[in-house]
Amino acid sequence: KILAGGHSLLPMMKLRLARPPMVIDIGGIEEMRGISVTNGTLRIGALTTHAEIAESDVVRSAAGILWETAQGIGDPQVRNRGTIGGNVAHADPASDMPTVLTVMNAKFIIQGQGGITRRGSRTVPVDDFFTGPFTTVLAENEILTAVEMPVLAENQHAEYAKMAHPATSFAVVGAAILVTMDGHTCTAARVAVGGLTPTPTRGPSVEAALVGKELTDENIAAATDLIDGDLGSDILGDIFASAEYRRAMAAIELKHAVFHATGLAHH
């Protein structure tokens, strides 16, 4: 197993949920750290911590939704140890970053030794990266080295809202929206929800209902209610919240995200 910040792997090892025969610490690889913008693309090294993202003016300017989300992850200890690469490679359904990166249309830069890629490296779109709870397309001989996403344009606004577990700040239900505006009219939308499904789930019905409409309270309410039909039947439930409760909360959290994004769009 690869050890990045240790925030996800070490607790699983203590609970005997993971028993890797070997652990390789990659924390000293400086080339996998750092934040930069080149030709309209924000690139974040996989070993960049949540705290570094939350404190970055570059991220705040290029992708404010990521900057705000990083500030709400766990507590200071978690933010200073946990990394964006370790977070998404762990693929916990309750994590915030997978949902936010889905709405930001991120790409994952993966490095291997050949194997299934034969070229040693590949780039995977976010919609193809997560395959199930705690599983991704990463092969055993591959590691995630960086995350890339488009810099938000002036007429684009993205927001994330979640019902957070009070002890861990994990998302019981999380919802993200990215809208492209022409005045008060939405010309493109990208919706994702997490915390209640095995992987981040897109909301194509909501997206279609928003596009071409003015983002009035009535239109937002009508569109976000459609998320229920996009969720499918595999809804997660546990001692913190039942599947039925999570399903009901999805539209509510999505409304919060869209209303906030609309407020930004109108100022």
Coordinates of C-alpha atoms in Angstrom, one line a residue:
K1 CA 0.0 0.0 0.0
I2 CA 1.0 3.6 -0.7
L3 CA 1.2 5.9 2.3
A4 CA 0.6 9.6 1.6
G5 CA -0.6 11.5 4.6
G6 CA -1.8 8.5 6.5
H7 CA -5.1 9.9 7.4
S8 CA -7.1 7.1 5.7
L9 CA -4.8 4.1 5.5
L10 CA -3.5 4.1 9.1
P11 CA -7.0 4.1 10.8
M12 CA -8.0 1.2 8.5
M13 CA -4.9 -0.7 9.5
K14 CA -5.6 -0.1 13.2
L15 CA -9.1 -1.6 12.7
R16 CA -7.6 -4.5 10.8
L17 CA -9.7 -3.5 7.8
A18 CA -6.5 -3.2 5.8
R19 CA -3.5 -5.5 6.2
P20 CA -1.0 -4.7 3.5
P21 CA 2.2 -6.8 3.5
M22 CA 4.2 -3.7 2.7
V23 CA 3.7 0.1 3.2
I24 CA 5.6 2.6 1.0
D25 CA 5.8 6.2 2.3
I26 CA 5.9 8.6 -0.7
G27 CA 5.7 11.7 1.5
G28 CA 9.2 12.8 0.6
I29 CA 8.6 13.1 -3.2
E30 CA 8.6 16.9 -3.6
E31 CA 7.7 16.6 -7.3
M32 CA 4.2 15.5 -6.2
R33 CA 3.6 18.6 -4.2
G34 CA 2.6 22.1 -5.3
I35 CA -0.1 24.2 -6.9
S36 CA 0.1 26.0 -10.2
V37 CA -1.9 27.4 -13.1
T38 CA -0.8 27.0 -16.7
N39 CA -2.8 27.9 -19.8
G40 CA -6.1 27.9 -18.0
T41 CA -5.5 24.7 -16.1
L42 CA -5.2 24.4 -12.3
R43 CA -2.7 21.6 -11.3
I44 CA -2.4 20.3 -7.8
G45 CA 0.2 17.7 -6.8
A46 CA -1.2 14.6 -5.2
L47 CA 0.8 15.2 -2.0
T48 CA -0.6 18.7 -1.5
T49 CA -2.4 18.9 1.9
H50 CA -5.9 20.1 2.4
A51 CA -4.4 22.9 4.6
E52 CA -2.2 24.0 1.7
I53 CA -5.2 24.1 -0.6
A54 CA -7.2 26.0 2.0
E55 CA -4.5 28.6 2.4
S56 CA -3.7 29.0 -1.4
D57 CA -4.6 32.3 -3.1
V58 CA -4.0 30.6 -6.4
V59 CA -6.7 28.0 -5.6
R60 CA -9.0 30.7 -4.2
S61 CA -8.8 32.6 -7.5
A62 CA -8.9 29.7 -9.9
A63 CA -11.4 27.4 -8.2
G64 CA -13.0 28.9 -5.1
I65 CA -15.2 25.9 -4.5
L66 CA -12.1 23.8 -3.9
W67 CA -10.6 26.4 -1.6
E68 CA -13.8 26.6 0.5
T69 CA -14.2 22.8 0.6
A70 CA -10.7 22.3 1.9
Q71 CA -11.4 24.6 4.8
G72 CA -14.3 22.4 5.9
I73 CA -12.5 19.1 5.9
G74 CA -12.1 17.6 9.3
D75 CA -10.1 19.6 11.8
P76 CA -6.7 21.3 11.6
Q77 CA -4.8 18.0 12.3
V78 CA -6.7 16.3 9.5
R79 CA -6.2 19.2 7.1
N80 CA -2.4 19.3 7.8
R81 CA -1.9 15.6 7.3
G82 CA -4.5 14.6 4.7
T83 CA -3.6 15.1 1.0
I84 CA -5.8 15.6 -2.0
G85 CA -4.3 12.5 -3.7
G86 CA -4.7 10.3 -0.7
N87 CA -8.3 11.5 -0.3
V88 CA -9.5 10.7 -3.8
A89 CA -7.5 7.5 -4.1
H90 CA -9.1 6.3 -0.9
A91 CA -12.5 7.0 -2.5
D92 CA -14.6 7.2 0.7
P93 CA -18.2 7.9 -0.4
A94 CA -18.5 10.4 2.5
S95 CA -15.5 12.5 1.4
D96 CA -16.1 16.0 0.0
M97 CA -13.3 16.2 -2.6
P98 CA -14.6 13.5 -5.0
T99 CA -18.0 15.3 -5.3
V100 CA -16.4 18.7 -5.8
L101 CA -13.8 17.4 -8.3
T102 CA -16.6 15.7 -10.2
V103 CA -18.5 19.0 -10.6
M104 CA -15.2 20.7 -11.6
N105 CA -14.6 18.1 -14.4
A106 CA -11.2 17.2 -13.0
K107 CA -8.7 14.9 -14.5
F108 CA -6.3 12.6 -12.7
I109 CA -2.7 12.1 -13.7
I110 CA -1.7 8.5 -13.1
Q111 CA 1.9 7.1 -13.2
G112 CA 2.7 3.5 -13.6
Q113 CA 5.6 1.3 -14.7
G114 CA 3.9 0.2 -17.9
G115 CA 1.4 -2.5 -16.9
I116 CA -2.0 -1.9 -18.4
T117 CA -1.1 1.4 -19.9
R118 CA 2.2 0.3 -21.6
R119 CA 3.2 4.0 -21.8
G120 CA 3.8 4.4 -18.0
S121 CA 1.3 7.2 -17.5
R122 CA -2.3 8.1 -18.3
T123 CA -4.9 10.7 -17.7
V124 CA -8.4 9.7 -16.4
P125 CA -11.4 11.9 -16.4
V126 CA -13.2 12.2 -13.1
D127 CA -16.4 10.6 -14.4
D128 CA -14.4 7.4 -15.1
F129 CA -12.1 7.4 -12.0
F130 CA -14.4 6.2 -9.1
T131 CA -15.7 2.7 -9.6
G132 CA -17.3 2.0 -6.2
P133 CA -16.9 2.6 -2.4
F134 CA -13.2 2.8 -1.7
T135 CA -12.3 1.6 -5.2
T136 CA -11.0 3.4 -8.3
V137 CA -9.4 2.6 -11.7
L138 CA -5.9 2.7 -10.2
A139 CA -4.1 -0.5 -10.9
E140 CA -1.7 -2.1 -8.3
N141 CA 1.3 -0.7 -10.2
E142 CA 0.0 2.8 -10.5
I143 CA -0.1 5.9 -8.3
L144 CA -1.9 9.2 -8.6
T145 CA 0.5 12.0 -9.1
A146 CA -1.6 15.1 -9.7
V147 CA -5.1 16.5 -10.1
E148 CA -6.0 19.0 -12.9
M149 CA -9.1 21.0 -13.6
P150 CA -10.1 24.0 -15.7
V151 CA -9.8 27.4 -14.1
L152 CA -13.3 28.9 -13.6
A153 CA -14.2 31.6 -16.0
E154 CA -15.7 34.9 -14.8
N155 CA -19.2 33.8 -15.8
Q156 CA -18.9 30.5 -14.1
H157 CA -19.8 29.9 -10.4
A158 CA -19.4 26.7 -8.4
E159 CA -20.6 25.9 -4.9
Y160 CA -20.7 22.9 -2.5
A161 CA -23.1 22.4 0.3
K162 CA -23.3 19.5 2.7
M163 CA -25.0 18.0 5.7
A164 CA -21.9 17.3 7.8
H165 CA -21.5 14.7 10.5
P166 CA -20.9 16.7 13.7
A167 CA -17.9 14.7 14.9
T168 CA -16.0 14.1 11.7
S169 CA -17.3 16.7 9.2
F170 CA -17.7 13.9 6.7
A171 CA -20.6 14.5 4.3
V172 CA -23.8 12.7 5.3
V173 CA -25.1 14.2 2.0
G174 CA -23.0 16.6 -0.1
A175 CA -24.1 18.4 -3.3
A176 CA -22.1 20.5 -5.8
I177 CA -23.1 22.7 -8.7
L178 CA -21.2 24.5 -11.5
V179 CA -23.2 26.9 -13.6
T180 CA -22.1 29.0 -16.6
M181 CA -24.2 32.2 -16.9
D182 CA -25.1 34.6 -19.6
G183 CA -26.6 37.4 -17.6
H184 CA -29.3 35.8 -15.4
T185 CA -29.6 32.8 -17.8
C186 CA -27.9 29.5 -17.2
T187 CA -26.1 28.3 -20.4
A188 CA -24.4 25.2 -18.9
A189 CA -24.6 23.3 -15.7
R190 CA -22.8 20.4 -14.0
V191 CA -24.3 18.8 -10.9
A192 CA -22.9 16.1 -8.6
V193 CA -24.0 14.6 -5.2
G194 CA -22.1 12.4 -2.8
G195 CA -22.3 10.9 0.6
L196 CA -25.4 8.9 -0.2
T197 CA -24.2 6.9 -3.3
P198 CA -21.2 4.5 -3.7
T199 CA -19.5 7.1 -6.0
P200 CA -20.2 10.7 -6.8
T201 CA -23.4 10.8 -8.9
R202 CA -24.1 13.3 -11.7
G203 CA -27.5 14.9 -12.0
P204 CA -28.3 15.0 -15.7
S205 CA -32.0 15.7 -15.2
V206 CA -31.2 18.7 -13.0
E207 CA -28.6 20.0 -15.4
A208 CA -31.0 19.8 -18.3
A209 CA -33.7 21.6 -16.3
L210 CA -31.4 24.5 -15.4
V211 CA -29.9 25.1 -18.9
G212 CA -31.7 27.8 -20.8
K213 CA -33.6 29.1 -17.7
E214 CA -33.2 32.1 -15.6
L215 CA -32.2 31.0 -12.1
T216 CA -35.2 32.1 -10.3
D217 CA -36.2 30.6 -7.0
E218 CA -39.0 28.7 -8.7
N219 CA -36.9 27.3 -11.5
I220 CA -34.1 26.3 -9.1
A221 CA -36.7 24.5 -6.8
A222 CA -38.2 22.6 -9.8
A223 CA -34.9 21.6 -11.2
T224 CA -33.2 20.4 -8.0
D225 CA -36.2 18.3 -7.1
L226 CA -35.4 16.1 -10.1
I227 CA -32.2 14.8 -8.5
D228 CA -34.2 12.0 -6.9
G229 CA -34.6 10.4 -10.3
D230 CA -30.9 10.5 -11.0
L231 CA -29.8 8.8 -7.8
G232 CA -30.8 5.2 -8.7
S233 CA -31.6 2.6 -6.2
D234 CA -28.2 2.0 -4.5
I235 CA -28.5 4.6 -1.7
L236 CA -26.2 4.2 1.4
G237 CA -27.7 4.1 4.9
D238 CA -26.1 3.6 8.3
I239 CA -26.4 4.5 12.0
F240 CA -26.0 8.2 11.2
A241 CA -28.7 8.5 8.5
S242 CA -31.0 6.1 6.7
A243 CA -31.1 5.7 3.0
E244 CA -34.5 7.3 2.9
Y245 CA -33.4 10.3 4.9
R246 CA -30.3 10.8 2.7
R247 CA -32.4 10.6 -0.4
A248 CA -34.7 13.3 0.9
M249 CA -31.8 15.5 1.9
A250 CA -30.1 15.4 -1.5
A251 CA -32.5 17.9 -3.1
I252 CA -32.3 20.2 -0.1
E253 CA -28.5 20.3 -0.1
L254 CA -28.5 20.8 -3.8
K255 CA -30.9 23.7 -3.5
H256 CA -28.5 25.3 -1.0
A257 CA -25.6 25.0 -3.4
V258 CA -27.5 26.4 -6.4
F259 CA -29.0 29.3 -4.4
H260 CA -25.5 30.2 -3.2
A261 CA -24.1 29.9 -6.7
T262 CA -27.0 32.0 -8.0
G263 CA -26.2 34.7 -5.4
L264 CA -22.6 34.9 -6.6
A265 CA -23.8 35.0 -10.2
H266 CA -26.1 38.0 -9.6
H267 CA -23.4 40.1 -7.9

